[in-house]
């Protein structure tokens, strides 16, 4: 089988298209590249969707945490503590078991026990909690003068939030949030190593990499391939977030702009 | 039939449950050994990255950068096999110099019987200790890179004037490193290191992926449905409750660490001109 045939057979294997059987012996480099790359589709899917929804929810949570009303603040604080204080690994297991119970009771749709929906919910809540903490920190470090200036212009309520507070919060929190995004993409590799099943061996990049490592008993090929894919993905994330950062900082003189520094927070 | 209270008391003290409770000790042991080891690795990495000797500096920088750009779980899965094979390969070269077959034969990794780790004849507990030791080394390598990053930043955060003063007093580079930078860097490193400690706590369930019988292993094992044919204590799927227990354990542990670290930070930064040291003006 030529390499192109392999690509055609396995490029979308992780989604269930193409060849059903995974290679069993005579593993070629091309197969490893293709299948691990195919698995990356899942990592990108989980990462992007959780980020988009997590961003919106995190903004709300950050506002909730800085609320003066204890009735709003306390639940938000507990939520953040729950997701930041416990390992994501345990969260996945627990969520899977809870969804399983709820499914048996007919309270949630069947999809919740499969990775594409259930794990996505966990990642979404998790990244929302971590990002909320970043945004909350940014919210607290908005210069007092900015808000006073907004008051002086007669801005209040929603328009003050939309025109002054929110953009400043994003600008201050953005370098931290970039690291959170990188680290979320890395965290997506945990999904198929917890309760969530990889039905018909449709897994993510790490799932296939460990498949090859187990079968060939040689970790020195699949894991570096995976690492290569993730370095490219990380560079893309930094690129995109850098563009947003440039836009958020466009009104500032060059030397006052916040640089994005690559400093991920590692495992949760 | 026993009533519920007595049943639970018996159930929760079975031999397997004792192993479950002991595995919490495994987690704590892992933390106790890994934290200083990783710090030592980190110190080595950070010192290498500052070295005046270029290849050593590159090595240090690659060590720091490499572990950061790639998902750590991949590193865990990689190192556990790679370390094992690396050790066996070295012992193989050492013990069986006249072995003529290739070590990698298709999908097999073949070394001579004397080079196997642990030896095929070794008792079970040796196998477990060896598994645990590779897991610790894996954790130390990965977390060493993270702490190298923190320490590298902390060494650079020591005010330049301090080092210049040391030079003015005629100290050599080595002297100013050990007498000026190392004692002063800890305050700058502490926020990063305490963050790392929290991350390390939250990484301990990954021991399960490395094949150690840790708390996740036992929670799955004990929580699974048990039928009356195989056990005196039949029950349904109780994994949910066991995992809830683990969740509470981790929440309590991280919260406790947070409180302690906060205290240490307050004490260390007392009177220092860092952001942590500026006590907020009393109201």
XYZ file of C-alpha atoms in Angstrom:
551
model
C 0.000 0.000 0.000
C 1.481 3.315 -0.974
C 1.510 6.186 1.422
C -1.246 7.985 -0.450
C -3.472 4.897 -0.153
C -2.800 4.876 3.569
C -3.768 8.513 3.844
C -6.992 7.846 1.970
C -7.765 4.853 4.145
C -7.008 6.401 7.533
C -7.149 10.206 7.280
C -10.662 10.299 8.750
C -10.481 7.046 10.662
C -10.968 8.883 13.957
C -14.410 10.007 12.749
C -15.353 6.540 11.546
C -14.772 6.999 7.803
C -12.443 4.875 5.688
C -10.782 1.614 6.621
C -12.423 -0.033 9.622
C -9.526 -2.145 10.845
C -6.500 -0.468 12.331
C -3.160 -1.776 11.061
C -2.087 -4.811 13.080
C 1.476 -5.471 11.975
C 4.146 -4.102 9.637
C 3.487 -0.609 10.878
C 4.816 2.056 8.545
C 5.803 5.597 9.398
C 3.129 6.788 7.022
C 0.421 4.918 8.932
C 1.579 6.410 12.201
C 1.650 9.939 10.796
C -1.775 9.558 9.210
C -3.585 7.974 12.137
C -2.111 10.236 14.793
C -2.941 13.192 12.570
C -6.441 11.819 12.152
C -6.762 11.737 15.921
C -5.770 15.399 16.089
C -9.211 16.198 14.628
C -10.684 15.296 18.011
C -8.167 17.371 19.951
C -8.907 20.390 17.780
C -12.656 19.809 17.994
C -12.663 19.554 21.798
C -10.284 22.481 22.152
C -12.077 24.949 19.890
C -15.651 24.264 21.001
C -14.746 24.257 24.713
C -12.783 27.486 24.252
C -15.559 29.344 22.439
C -18.302 28.454 24.926
C -15.914 28.533 27.876
C -14.912 32.090 27.030
C -18.472 33.378 27.263
C -19.210 31.472 30.459
C -15.894 32.544 32.014
C -16.758 36.206 31.488
C -20.036 35.683 33.323
C -18.306 33.778 36.116
C -15.651 36.462 36.520
C -18.367 39.093 36.858
C -20.217 36.840 39.285
C -17.126 36.387 41.416
C -16.659 40.126 41.703
C -20.322 40.646 42.524
C -21.091 42.276 45.824
C -24.066 40.011 46.447
C -23.046 36.898 48.347
C -25.927 35.002 46.777
C -24.193 35.279 43.401
C -20.574 35.355 44.550
C -20.558 32.277 46.780
C -21.859 29.724 44.246
C -19.407 31.040 41.668
C -16.541 30.735 44.126
C -17.540 27.134 44.912
C -17.823 26.296 41.243
C -14.341 27.662 40.557
C -12.891 25.893 43.596
C -14.502 22.620 42.532
C -13.015 22.670 39.051
C -9.654 24.226 39.860
C -9.080 22.284 43.057
C -9.536 18.791 41.688
C -7.742 16.891 38.942
C -9.318 16.971 35.496
C -8.668 13.241 35.350
C -11.019 12.658 38.290
C -13.528 15.128 36.860
C -13.743 13.097 33.654
C -14.307 9.841 35.531
C -16.879 11.377 37.796
C -18.747 13.152 34.999
C -18.910 9.946 33.005
C -20.368 8.033 35.944
C -22.861 10.808 36.697
C -23.976 10.991 33.072
C -24.330 7.205 33.093
C -26.695 7.389 36.066
C -28.657 10.258 34.583
C -28.952 8.428 31.286
C -30.369 5.364 33.012
C -32.859 7.619 34.744
C -33.719 9.132 31.378
C -32.725 12.639 32.403
C -30.045 13.342 29.823
C -29.808 12.309 26.163
C -27.855 9.196 25.342
C -25.038 11.211 23.747
C -23.840 12.466 27.119
C -22.030 9.223 27.876
C -20.067 9.408 24.638
C -16.923 11.446 24.469
C -17.995 13.990 21.859
C -20.670 15.451 24.128
C -19.891 14.324 27.669
C -16.169 15.056 27.693
C -16.841 18.309 25.883
C -19.111 19.442 28.719
C -16.401 18.658 31.277
C -13.738 20.491 29.277
C -16.086 23.429 28.821
C -16.822 23.751 32.538
C -13.167 23.200 33.418
C -11.780 25.828 31.073
C -14.533 28.228 32.129
C -13.430 27.896 35.756
C -9.744 28.421 34.988
C -10.400 31.315 32.597
C -12.815 32.898 35.062
C -10.014 33.060 37.606
C -7.757 34.747 35.025
C -10.471 37.224 34.032
C -11.332 37.884 37.660
C -7.693 38.777 38.323
C -7.733 41.054 35.275
C -11.001 42.625 36.390
C -9.469 43.509 39.733
C -6.414 45.080 38.141
C -8.320 47.453 35.863
C -6.873 50.858 36.702
C -9.198 52.851 38.899
C -8.703 55.861 36.601
C -10.189 54.028 33.598
C -13.450 53.494 35.430
C -13.479 57.024 36.794
C -12.925 58.328 33.274
C -15.873 56.254 32.078
C -17.995 57.716 34.875
C -16.857 61.199 33.933
C -18.044 60.588 30.365
C -21.420 59.632 31.765
C -21.114 55.989 30.818
C -22.848 53.579 33.115
C -24.238 50.093 33.271
C -24.069 48.086 30.087
C -22.326 50.679 27.939
C -19.640 51.258 30.564
C -19.090 47.514 30.753
C -19.002 46.992 26.988
C -16.848 49.986 26.120
C -14.453 50.226 29.054
C -14.444 47.374 31.536
C -14.731 44.394 29.213
C -12.046 45.445 26.691
C -9.641 46.370 29.480
C -10.311 43.097 31.282
C -9.605 41.155 28.087
C -6.462 43.143 27.383
C -5.050 42.574 30.850
C -6.061 38.932 31.017
C -5.144 37.986 27.472
C -1.563 36.708 28.003
C -2.804 34.469 30.813
C -5.760 33.385 28.724
C -3.483 32.425 25.838
C -1.639 30.031 28.109
C -4.943 28.661 29.316
C -5.949 27.974 25.713
C -2.700 26.136 24.985
C -3.113 24.140 28.111
C -6.707 23.293 27.252
C -5.595 21.789 23.939
C -3.055 19.717 25.846
C -5.726 18.636 28.318
C -7.901 17.268 25.503
C -5.492 14.337 25.256
C -6.829 13.011 28.575
C -10.342 12.360 27.275
C -9.933 8.827 25.983
C -7.822 7.719 28.933
C -10.673 8.175 31.363
C -14.105 6.628 31.509
C -15.217 7.853 28.104
C -14.996 4.984 25.634
C -13.352 5.296 22.223
C -16.085 3.527 20.280
C -14.760 1.381 17.425
C -11.297 2.700 18.229
C -12.133 6.208 17.149
C -9.805 8.097 19.417
C -7.714 11.215 19.605
C -4.057 11.677 18.729
C -2.712 10.342 22.017
C -5.031 7.351 21.802
C -3.504 6.324 18.470
C 0.022 7.196 19.589
C -0.293 4.917 22.600
C -1.903 2.262 20.379
C 1.194 2.249 18.196
C 3.530 2.377 21.195
C 1.786 -0.644 22.718
C 1.757 -2.627 19.489
C 5.302 -1.917 18.358
C 6.695 -1.644 21.866
C 8.682 1.279 20.543
C 7.737 4.655 22.039
C 10.421 6.503 20.110
C 8.381 6.908 16.920
C 4.700 7.595 17.728
C 5.260 10.006 20.633
C 7.673 12.304 18.769
C 5.131 12.385 15.905
C 2.440 13.395 18.371
C 4.800 15.977 19.858
C 5.401 17.426 16.401
C 1.674 17.796 15.755
C 1.158 19.463 19.125
C 4.034 21.890 18.639
C 2.450 22.975 15.353
C -0.949 23.290 17.044
C 0.561 25.297 19.905
C 2.270 27.647 17.450
C -1.054 28.151 15.634
C -2.814 28.967 18.913
C -0.076 31.444 19.820
C -0.364 32.987 16.356
C -4.129 33.468 16.487
C -4.124 34.723 20.064
C -1.249 37.029 19.202
C -3.393 38.661 16.501
C -6.199 39.213 18.995
C -3.681 40.552 21.492
C -2.365 43.028 18.925
C -5.917 44.224 18.299
C -6.706 44.571 22.008
C -3.533 46.621 22.497
C -3.752 48.704 19.329
C -4.443 51.993 21.138
C -1.376 51.740 23.349
C 2.151 52.951 22.604
C 4.507 50.121 21.641
C 6.393 49.908 24.902
C 3.264 49.655 27.042
C 1.802 46.708 25.136
C 1.532 43.417 26.922
C 3.537 40.687 25.311
C 2.234 37.173 25.215
C 4.686 35.005 27.008
C 4.486 31.298 26.495
C 4.042 29.957 29.999
C 1.432 27.236 30.106
C 0.058 26.088 33.404
C 0.478 22.406 32.643
C -1.785 19.647 33.851
C -4.910 20.466 35.734
C -28.646 -10.316 57.599
C -26.678 -7.550 59.214
C -28.163 -4.127 59.565
C -26.834 -1.380 57.323
C -24.407 0.155 59.806
C -22.741 -3.151 60.667
C -22.706 -4.210 57.039
C -20.930 -1.019 56.053
C -18.463 -1.355 58.936
C -17.547 -4.854 57.748
C -17.565 -3.887 54.100
C -15.278 -0.911 54.583
C -12.678 -2.969 56.447
C -12.149 -5.787 53.953
C -8.594 -6.559 52.886
C -9.106 -4.844 49.555
C -10.352 -1.718 51.265
C -7.232 -1.720 53.389
C -5.207 -1.760 50.166
C -7.362 1.120 48.972
C -6.582 3.157 52.093
C -2.914 2.259 51.793
C -2.888 3.583 48.242
C -3.552 7.070 49.612
C -0.194 6.551 51.293
C 1.252 5.657 47.877
C 0.066 9.004 46.541
C 1.549 10.888 49.491
C 4.794 8.925 49.161
C 4.957 9.816 45.491
C 4.515 13.487 46.345
C 7.090 13.326 49.128
C 9.733 11.788 46.875
C 8.875 13.564 43.642
C 8.788 17.120 44.964
C 12.444 17.291 46.114
C 13.667 15.175 43.185
C 11.891 17.379 40.670
C 13.301 20.438 42.412
C 16.799 18.988 42.084
C 16.204 18.240 38.390
C 14.841 21.734 37.997
C 17.842 23.274 39.683
C 20.127 21.288 37.374
C 18.103 22.308 34.333
C 18.013 25.986 35.277
C 21.737 26.052 36.034
C 22.457 24.325 32.730
C 20.289 26.836 30.864
C 22.372 29.684 32.357
C 25.672 27.986 31.684
C 28.428 29.780 29.800
C 29.190 26.576 27.920
C 26.941 26.658 24.846
C 26.060 22.949 24.353
C 25.126 22.645 28.025
C 23.040 25.812 27.757
C 21.196 24.440 24.717
C 20.582 21.186 26.526
C 19.082 23.053 29.473
C 16.912 25.206 27.224
C 15.686 22.241 25.200
C 14.833 20.421 28.420
C 12.806 23.385 29.648
C 11.106 24.209 26.355
C 10.522 20.642 25.201
C 8.386 19.542 28.086
C 6.312 22.708 27.901
C 5.124 22.631 24.295
C 3.874 19.075 24.352
C 1.019 17.562 26.367
C 2.457 16.233 29.593
C 0.375 13.076 29.445
C 2.264 12.175 26.290
C 5.483 12.570 28.236
C 4.237 10.356 31.013
C 3.235 7.596 28.643
C 6.466 8.008 26.703
C 8.933 8.055 29.575
C 7.508 5.042 31.344
C 8.318 2.807 28.391
C 11.390 4.723 27.253
C 13.046 4.672 30.688
C 12.360 0.976 31.113
C 13.831 0.177 27.707
C 16.720 2.540 28.284
C 17.703 0.837 31.539
C 17.377 -2.616 30.040
C 19.402 -1.597 27.027
C 22.227 -0.250 29.202
C 22.281 -3.352 31.358
C 22.198 -5.448 28.225
C 25.278 -3.681 26.817
C 27.007 -4.118 30.154
C 26.097 -7.696 30.990
C 25.829 -9.445 27.664
C 28.545 -7.998 25.441
C 28.637 -11.034 23.167
C 24.954 -11.015 22.264
C 24.724 -10.889 18.491
C 21.012 -10.596 17.752
C 19.381 -7.216 17.222
C 17.512 -5.852 20.233
C 14.518 -4.664 18.248
C 13.088 -7.635 16.395
C 9.969 -6.512 14.588
C 7.556 -5.580 17.322
C 9.620 -7.011 20.160
C 12.271 -5.577 22.392
C 14.614 -8.416 23.242
C 17.429 -8.236 25.760
C 19.239 -11.127 27.394
C 17.600 -12.674 30.463
C 20.133 -11.271 32.934
C 19.475 -7.724 31.726
C 15.714 -7.862 32.284
C 14.383 -5.345 34.768
C 13.250 -6.537 37.184
C 14.632 -10.048 36.780
C 12.100 -12.622 35.649
C 12.682 -14.540 38.873
C 12.135 -11.535 41.164
C 9.236 -11.641 43.611
C 6.088 -9.639 42.975
C 6.929 -6.805 45.326
C 10.139 -6.054 43.419
C 8.038 -5.648 40.281
C 5.746 -3.229 42.092
C 8.602 -1.218 43.559
C 10.280 -1.056 40.163
C 7.038 0.142 38.553
C 6.644 2.772 41.233
C 10.270 3.888 40.882
C 9.961 4.408 37.117
C 6.756 6.342 37.752
C 8.566 8.589 40.219
C 11.444 9.137 37.826
C 8.954 10.011 35.083
C 7.199 12.512 37.321
C 10.563 13.962 38.371
C 11.709 14.447 34.773
C 8.483 16.139 33.678
C 8.072 18.278 36.774
C 11.802 18.946 36.816
C 11.389 20.754 33.523
C 8.537 22.826 34.910
C 10.468 23.773 38.020
C 13.572 24.452 35.907
C 11.458 27.015 34.123
C 10.377 28.615 37.389
C 13.886 28.623 38.859
C 15.386 29.980 35.637
C 12.992 32.918 35.834
C 13.694 33.370 39.543
C 17.452 33.459 39.002
C 16.967 36.179 36.443
C 14.651 38.081 38.765
C 17.377 38.603 41.362
C 18.192 42.308 40.936
C 21.124 42.926 38.637
C 22.626 45.344 41.160
C 23.108 42.508 43.647
C 25.308 40.607 41.221
C 27.188 43.739 40.232
C 27.907 44.413 43.890
C 29.186 40.858 44.264
C 31.448 41.380 41.276
C 32.669 44.657 42.740
C 33.656 42.750 45.868
C 35.754 40.525 43.658
C 33.606 37.390 43.788
C 33.982 34.921 40.948
C 30.972 33.909 38.880
C 30.707 30.696 40.883
C 30.860 32.521 44.200
C 28.285 35.115 43.255
C 26.007 32.344 41.988
C 26.133 30.323 45.193
C 26.343 33.187 47.685
C 24.128 35.822 46.090
C 21.749 34.369 43.512
C 20.828 31.041 45.096
C 19.898 32.407 48.544
C 17.908 35.260 47.044
C 16.059 33.499 44.258
C 13.662 31.507 46.456
C 11.363 34.420 47.167
C 10.925 35.008 43.451
C 10.504 31.297 42.809
C 7.953 30.653 45.522
C 4.759 31.724 43.711
C 5.731 29.596 40.722
C 6.771 26.656 42.870
C 3.610 26.716 44.929
C 1.575 26.747 41.740
C 3.642 23.781 40.626
C 2.953 21.950 43.874
C -0.787 22.309 43.275
C -0.325 21.055 39.744
C 1.717 18.131 41.040
C -1.031 17.162 43.465
C -3.529 17.238 40.644
C -1.245 15.144 38.453
C -1.062 12.244 40.900
C -4.091 10.390 39.470
C -2.003 9.923 36.331
C -0.138 7.246 38.303
C -3.040 5.066 37.240
C -2.037 5.479 33.602
C 1.501 4.458 34.497
C 0.260 1.141 35.792
C 0.650 1.771 39.517
C -2.104 0.500 41.804
C -3.073 3.927 43.061
C -6.309 5.359 44.404
C -7.930 5.576 40.964
C -7.143 1.927 40.342
C -8.714 0.851 43.632
C -11.713 3.151 43.228
C -12.489 1.495 39.904
C -11.755 -1.951 41.259
C -13.825 -1.667 44.422
C -16.636 0.410 42.971
C -17.445 -1.913 40.090
C -20.523 -4.119 40.316
C -19.948 -7.131 42.555
C -22.026 -10.260 42.278
C -22.962 -12.443 45.218
C -21.218 -15.404 43.609
C -17.794 -13.824 43.917
C -17.941 -11.803 47.091
C -19.564 -11.672 50.487
C -20.477 -8.067 49.867
C -22.484 -7.870 46.648
C -23.410 -4.381 45.461
C -24.262 -2.484 42.296
C -22.128 0.010 40.457
C -20.710 2.158 43.260
C -17.876 3.735 41.338
C -19.650 7.080 41.498
C -19.372 7.140 45.301
C -15.756 6.081 45.293
C -14.849 8.782 42.810
C -16.793 11.331 44.815
C -14.597 10.303 47.738
C -11.489 10.907 45.643
C -12.833 14.292 44.575
C -13.328 15.310 48.194
C -9.832 14.063 49.047
C -8.253 16.168 46.304
C -10.327 19.251 47.087
C -9.375 19.068 50.750
C -5.743 18.446 49.913
C -5.420 21.370 47.486
C -7.315 23.698 49.796
C -5.082 22.700 52.718
C -1.923 23.219 50.620
C -3.198 26.608 49.523
C -3.602 27.761 53.107
C -0.147 26.499 54.137
C 1.603 27.988 51.097
C -0.098 31.303 51.718
C 1.376 31.318 55.230
C 4.871 30.426 54.027
C 4.680 33.168 51.415
C 3.663 35.714 54.043
C 6.550 34.723 56.275
C 9.181 34.616 53.535
C 8.212 37.883 51.919
C 7.846 39.726 55.210
C 9.456 43.100 54.702
C 10.686 42.311 51.187
C 10.205 44.669 48.288
C 8.243 42.197 46.163
C 4.568 42.430 45.309
C 3.895 39.734 47.904
C 5.908 41.641 50.509
C 3.994 44.870 50.259
C 1.560 44.374 53.048
C -1.759 45.972 52.253
C -2.275 49.133 54.200
C -4.351 48.374 57.272
C -7.811 49.811 56.959
